[in-house]
C-alpha angles and dihedrals in degrees: 000000000000091000093051092050094046091050091047091053092055093046087051088067088062089052091050090054092050090048090065092064108017097049105024102035092029099227133103113242112210090187089088090074086065102035093050097060089035090060091050093046094049094047095046094045093050093047091053088053092057100264118143112263090233093053091043090053091050091052089048089057090053090050089054091048089052091052089051091048093054091047090048093050091050089051102041102032103023092042090224112155115263097246093047094047089050092050091049092052093044090052090050092048089060090064093040091054090052089051092049097047098029089221141046095266138012130196134213099213110156092001123116119252130200096260090057088074090070118089100229135084119295096261093042090049090056091050094047091046091052092050094046095048092044091053091049094049095045090045090052093049094047092047093047096046090049092060125087089253090051092049089052088051091052091047090054090057094044096052120350096191094049091046089052090050088057090057097260114147096230093184090059091046092053092045090051091048093054091048094050094042095051092044089058091045091051089051088055090048092051094048095045091048089054091047092049092042098234147057124225131192091225095049093105097058109118092355091130089065092056092047093048091046090056091048097044096043090056092048093049091051095051136034139193096024135163119243092262091049091049091054091049091050088059087064090047090050092048092052091046089051091052089052089051088049090051091048091054090053093046091051089057099248117157106265090207087079097052093122093062090046089052091049091050092050091049092046092051092048091050092051096047096077091051092048091048091050092051095042095049096036108134093001114134124192110223126196 
Protein backbone atom coordinates (compact mmCIF):
# COMPACT_ATOMS: atom_id res chain seq x y z
CA UNK A 1 0.00 0.00 0.00
CA UNK A 2 2.77 2.43 0.96
CA UNK A 3 4.69 1.58 -2.20
CA UNK A 4 1.64 2.14 -4.44
CA UNK A 5 0.94 5.54 -2.89
CA UNK A 6 4.58 6.66 -3.10
CA UNK A 7 4.75 5.62 -6.76
CA UNK A 8 1.47 7.39 -7.46
CA UNK A 9 2.78 10.62 -5.94
CA UNK A 10 5.82 10.61 -8.24
CA UNK A 11 3.72 9.78 -11.31
CA UNK A 12 1.44 12.66 -10.32
CA UNK A 13 4.34 15.03 -11.08
CA UNK A 14 4.18 13.80 -14.68
CA UNK A 15 0.46 14.60 -14.72
CA UNK A 16 1.14 18.09 -13.34
CA UNK A 17 3.60 18.70 -16.16
CA UNK A 18 1.09 17.56 -18.78
CA UNK A 19 -1.56 19.79 -17.19
CA UNK A 20 0.46 22.89 -18.12
CA UNK A 21 0.03 22.22 -21.84
CA UNK A 22 -2.84 19.78 -22.26
CA UNK A 23 -5.32 21.58 -20.03
CA UNK A 24 -4.13 25.21 -20.00
CA UNK A 25 -2.77 25.65 -23.54
CA UNK A 26 -5.20 23.07 -24.93
CA UNK A 27 -2.77 21.04 -27.00
CA UNK A 28 -1.07 17.66 -26.45
CA UNK A 29 2.69 17.94 -26.28
CA UNK A 30 4.43 14.80 -27.51
CA UNK A 31 7.80 16.20 -26.36
CA UNK A 32 7.18 14.66 -22.95
CA UNK A 33 7.88 11.20 -24.38
CA UNK A 34 11.43 12.45 -24.92
CA UNK A 35 11.91 14.74 -21.92
CA UNK A 36 10.72 12.09 -19.42
CA UNK A 37 13.41 9.48 -20.22
CA UNK A 38 15.91 12.30 -20.83
CA UNK A 39 15.44 13.49 -17.25
CA UNK A 40 15.99 9.97 -15.96
CA UNK A 41 19.04 9.40 -18.16
CA UNK A 42 20.72 12.67 -17.16
CA UNK A 43 20.09 12.14 -13.44
CA UNK A 44 21.23 8.51 -13.40
CA UNK A 45 24.34 9.19 -15.50
CA UNK A 46 25.44 12.08 -13.29
CA UNK A 47 24.85 10.10 -10.11
CA UNK A 48 27.02 7.23 -11.41
CA UNK A 49 29.74 9.80 -12.06
CA UNK A 50 29.72 10.92 -8.43
CA UNK A 51 27.43 13.95 -8.67
CA UNK A 52 25.05 14.59 -5.78
CA UNK A 53 21.56 13.17 -6.49
CA UNK A 54 19.99 16.57 -5.71
CA UNK A 55 22.29 18.39 -8.15
CA UNK A 56 21.81 15.62 -10.74
CA UNK A 57 18.04 16.01 -10.44
CA UNK A 58 18.33 19.79 -10.90
CA UNK A 59 20.40 19.34 -14.06
CA UNK A 60 17.84 16.79 -15.31
CA UNK A 61 15.14 19.46 -14.95
CA UNK A 62 17.23 21.83 -17.07
CA UNK A 63 17.64 19.13 -19.72
CA UNK A 64 13.86 18.75 -19.87
CA UNK A 65 13.44 22.53 -20.13
CA UNK A 66 15.89 22.54 -23.03
CA UNK A 67 13.88 19.84 -24.83
CA UNK A 68 10.73 21.92 -24.32
CA UNK A 69 12.53 25.02 -25.57
CA UNK A 70 13.59 23.32 -28.81
CA UNK A 71 10.08 21.98 -29.36
CA UNK A 72 8.63 25.41 -28.62
CA UNK A 73 10.96 27.16 -31.07
CA UNK A 74 10.05 24.68 -33.79
CA UNK A 75 6.38 25.37 -33.09
CA UNK A 76 6.38 29.13 -32.57
CA UNK A 77 9.21 30.23 -34.88
CA UNK A 78 9.40 27.39 -37.38
CA UNK A 79 5.58 27.16 -37.60
CA UNK A 80 5.79 23.38 -37.40
CA UNK A 81 2.56 21.83 -35.99
CA UNK A 82 2.66 21.04 -32.28
CA UNK A 83 2.42 17.28 -32.64
CA UNK A 84 5.09 17.14 -35.34
CA UNK A 85 7.53 19.37 -33.43
CA UNK A 86 7.07 17.19 -30.36
CA UNK A 87 7.68 14.02 -32.35
CA UNK A 88 10.84 15.50 -33.90
CA UNK A 89 12.26 16.43 -30.49
CA UNK A 90 11.25 13.08 -28.97
CA UNK A 91 13.00 11.25 -31.80
CA UNK A 92 16.12 13.36 -31.26
CA UNK A 93 16.02 12.74 -27.51
CA UNK A 94 16.36 9.00 -28.17
CA UNK A 95 19.81 9.55 -29.69
CA UNK A 96 20.76 12.14 -27.08
CA UNK A 97 19.93 9.68 -24.29
CA UNK A 98 22.16 7.06 -25.90
CA UNK A 99 24.95 9.65 -26.08
CA UNK A 100 24.46 10.62 -22.43
CA UNK A 101 24.32 7.09 -21.01
CA UNK A 102 26.55 5.42 -23.59
CA UNK A 103 24.18 2.45 -23.63
CA UNK A 104 20.47 1.62 -23.80
CA UNK A 105 20.03 1.37 -20.01
CA UNK A 106 22.00 2.26 -16.91
CA UNK A 107 21.52 1.08 -13.33
CA UNK A 108 22.06 2.71 -9.94
CA UNK A 109 23.10 -0.35 -7.96
CA UNK A 110 25.20 0.72 -4.93
CA UNK A 111 24.85 4.42 -5.82
CA UNK A 112 23.02 6.93 -3.59
CA UNK A 113 19.65 8.29 -4.69
CA UNK A 114 17.80 11.42 -3.62
CA UNK A 115 15.46 9.66 -1.15
CA UNK A 116 18.47 8.30 0.76
CA UNK A 117 19.03 11.81 2.13
CA UNK A 118 15.86 11.49 4.23
CA UNK A 119 16.19 9.97 7.74
CA UNK A 120 13.37 7.41 7.64
CA UNK A 121 13.04 3.85 6.35
CA UNK A 122 13.36 3.20 2.61
CA UNK A 123 9.59 3.02 1.93
CA UNK A 124 8.81 5.98 4.16
CA UNK A 125 11.56 8.02 2.48
CA UNK A 126 9.92 7.42 -0.90
CA UNK A 127 6.53 8.50 0.45
CA UNK A 128 7.90 11.63 2.15
CA UNK A 129 9.88 12.56 -0.96
CA UNK A 130 6.76 12.23 -3.13
CA UNK A 131 4.72 14.43 -0.78
CA UNK A 132 7.45 17.09 -0.50
CA UNK A 133 8.10 17.33 -4.24
CA UNK A 134 4.37 17.32 -5.01
CA UNK A 135 3.83 20.21 -2.59
CA UNK A 136 6.72 22.14 -4.16
CA UNK A 137 5.49 21.62 -7.73
CA UNK A 138 1.86 22.46 -6.93
CA UNK A 139 3.00 25.48 -4.90
CA UNK A 140 5.10 26.67 -7.84
CA UNK A 141 2.24 26.23 -10.30
CA UNK A 142 -0.30 28.01 -8.10
CA UNK A 143 2.10 30.90 -7.44
CA UNK A 144 3.06 31.22 -11.10
CA UNK A 145 -0.50 31.06 -12.45
CA UNK A 146 -1.60 33.70 -9.93
CA UNK A 147 0.87 36.27 -11.32
CA UNK A 148 0.17 38.64 -14.22
CA UNK A 149 2.45 36.53 -16.38
CA UNK A 150 0.55 33.41 -15.36
CA UNK A 151 -2.78 35.06 -16.12
CA UNK A 152 -1.47 35.99 -19.58
CA UNK A 153 -0.46 32.36 -20.00
CA UNK A 154 -3.95 31.17 -19.03
CA UNK A 155 -5.54 33.74 -21.37
CA UNK A 156 -3.43 32.38 -24.24
CA UNK A 157 -4.87 28.94 -23.68
CA UNK A 158 -8.43 30.22 -23.28
CA UNK A 159 -8.48 32.24 -26.49
CA UNK A 160 -5.26 32.80 -28.41
CA UNK A 161 -6.69 35.44 -30.78
CA UNK A 162 -8.29 37.47 -27.99
CA UNK A 163 -5.10 37.27 -25.90
CA UNK A 164 -3.12 38.57 -28.88
CA UNK A 165 -5.59 41.45 -29.30
CA UNK A 166 -4.83 42.48 -25.69
CA UNK A 167 -1.13 42.75 -26.52
CA UNK A 168 -0.06 39.40 -25.10
CA UNK A 169 2.82 37.77 -26.95
CA UNK A 170 1.15 34.37 -27.37
CA UNK A 171 4.22 32.81 -28.97
CA UNK A 172 6.27 33.58 -25.86
CA UNK A 173 3.51 32.24 -23.61
CA UNK A 174 3.37 28.96 -25.52
CA UNK A 175 7.16 28.71 -25.58
CA UNK A 176 7.27 29.32 -21.83
CA UNK A 177 4.57 26.71 -21.27
CA UNK A 178 6.49 24.05 -23.17
CA UNK A 179 9.67 24.84 -21.24
CA UNK A 180 7.96 24.68 -17.83
CA UNK A 181 5.92 21.60 -18.70
CA UNK A 182 8.88 19.59 -19.92
CA UNK A 183 11.00 20.70 -16.98
CA UNK A 184 8.38 19.26 -14.60
CA UNK A 185 8.11 16.10 -16.71
CA UNK A 186 11.90 15.67 -16.63
CA UNK A 187 11.77 16.06 -12.84
CA UNK A 188 9.27 13.18 -12.73
CA UNK A 189 11.54 11.14 -14.99
CA UNK A 190 14.57 11.78 -12.78
CA UNK A 191 12.75 10.88 -9.55
CA UNK A 192 11.10 7.77 -10.96
CA UNK A 193 14.41 6.56 -12.43
CA UNK A 194 16.00 6.92 -8.99
CA UNK A 195 13.10 5.12 -7.36
CA UNK A 196 13.27 2.27 -9.89
CA UNK A 197 17.06 2.20 -9.73
CA UNK A 198 17.73 2.56 -13.45
CA UNK A 199 17.20 4.64 -16.58
CA UNK A 200 16.22 3.22 -19.96
CA UNK A 201 16.18 4.79 -23.40
CA UNK A 202 12.73 3.32 -24.14
CA UNK A 203 11.16 4.47 -20.85
CA UNK A 204 9.24 7.29 -22.51
CA UNK A 205 7.26 5.16 -24.96
CA UNK A 206 3.56 5.54 -24.19
CA UNK A 207 4.28 7.68 -21.14
CA UNK A 208 1.78 10.32 -22.29
CA UNK A 209 -1.02 7.78 -21.84
CA UNK A 210 -0.06 7.21 -18.19
CA UNK A 211 0.13 10.95 -17.55
CA UNK A 212 -3.21 11.64 -19.22
CA UNK A 213 -4.81 8.73 -17.36
CA UNK A 214 -3.73 10.27 -14.04
CA UNK A 215 -5.11 13.64 -15.10
CA UNK A 216 -8.40 12.35 -16.54
CA UNK A 217 -9.16 9.89 -13.72
CA UNK A 218 -8.92 12.74 -11.20
CA UNK A 219 -11.19 14.96 -13.31
CA UNK A 220 -13.79 12.20 -13.72
CA UNK A 221 -13.85 11.58 -9.97
CA UNK A 222 -14.40 15.23 -9.03
CA UNK A 223 -16.24 18.20 -10.58
CA UNK A 224 -16.46 22.00 -10.13
CA UNK A 225 -13.07 22.43 -8.52
CA UNK A 226 -10.75 25.35 -7.90
CA UNK A 227 -7.32 25.36 -9.53
CA UNK A 228 -5.64 24.05 -6.37
CA UNK A 229 -8.20 21.29 -6.03
CA UNK A 230 -7.75 20.33 -9.71
CA UNK A 231 -4.01 19.97 -9.20
CA UNK A 232 -4.55 17.85 -6.11
CA UNK A 233 -6.97 15.58 -7.99
CA UNK A 234 -4.13 14.79 -10.42
CA UNK A 235 -2.30 13.20 -7.49
CA UNK A 236 -5.48 11.34 -6.52
CA UNK A 237 -5.86 10.15 -10.12
CA UNK A 238 -2.22 9.02 -10.27
CA UNK A 239 -2.59 7.00 -7.08
CA UNK A 240 -5.88 5.53 -8.33
CA UNK A 241 -4.13 4.56 -11.58
CA UNK A 242 -1.39 2.79 -9.62
CA UNK A 243 -4.06 0.87 -7.72
CA UNK A 244 -5.64 -0.14 -11.04
CA UNK A 245 -2.19 -1.22 -12.24
CA UNK A 246 -1.75 -3.29 -9.06
CA UNK A 247 -5.23 -4.82 -9.52
CA UNK A 248 -4.36 -5.91 -13.06
CA UNK A 249 -1.25 -7.69 -11.73
CA UNK A 250 -3.18 -9.31 -8.86
CA UNK A 251 -5.80 -10.63 -11.29
CA UNK A 252 -3.05 -12.42 -13.20
CA UNK A 253 -3.11 -10.41 -16.42
CA UNK A 254 0.05 -10.41 -18.53
CA UNK A 255 1.98 -7.27 -17.53
CA UNK A 256 3.62 -7.17 -20.96
CA UNK A 257 0.37 -5.67 -22.25
CA UNK A 258 0.14 -2.86 -19.69
CA UNK A 259 0.11 -0.18 -22.38
CA UNK A 260 -3.12 -1.46 -23.89
CA UNK A 261 -4.62 -1.70 -20.40
CA UNK A 262 -3.59 1.91 -19.80
CA UNK A 263 -5.12 2.98 -23.10
CA UNK A 264 -8.38 1.19 -22.24
CA UNK A 265 -8.52 2.84 -18.81
CA UNK A 266 -7.90 6.25 -20.36
CA UNK A 267 -10.47 5.64 -23.11
CA UNK A 268 -13.13 4.65 -20.58
CA UNK A 269 -12.40 7.70 -18.42
CA UNK A 270 -12.65 10.00 -21.45
CA UNK A 271 -15.99 8.49 -22.47
CA UNK A 272 -17.57 8.64 -18.99
CA UNK A 273 -18.34 12.42 -19.05
CA UNK A 274 -20.09 12.06 -22.43
CA UNK A 275 -22.08 9.07 -21.21
CA UNK A 276 -23.07 10.94 -18.06
CA UNK A 277 -24.18 13.94 -20.13
CA UNK A 278 -26.36 11.75 -22.38
CA UNK A 279 -27.72 9.61 -19.56
CA UNK A 280 -28.69 12.55 -17.36
CA UNK A 281 -29.77 14.83 -20.23
CA UNK A 282 -33.09 16.40 -19.30
CA UNK A 283 -33.15 14.68 -15.92
CA UNK A 284 -34.11 16.95 -13.05
CA UNK A 285 -33.72 16.07 -9.42
CA UNK A 286 -36.82 17.12 -7.46
CA UNK A 287 -37.09 17.45 -3.72
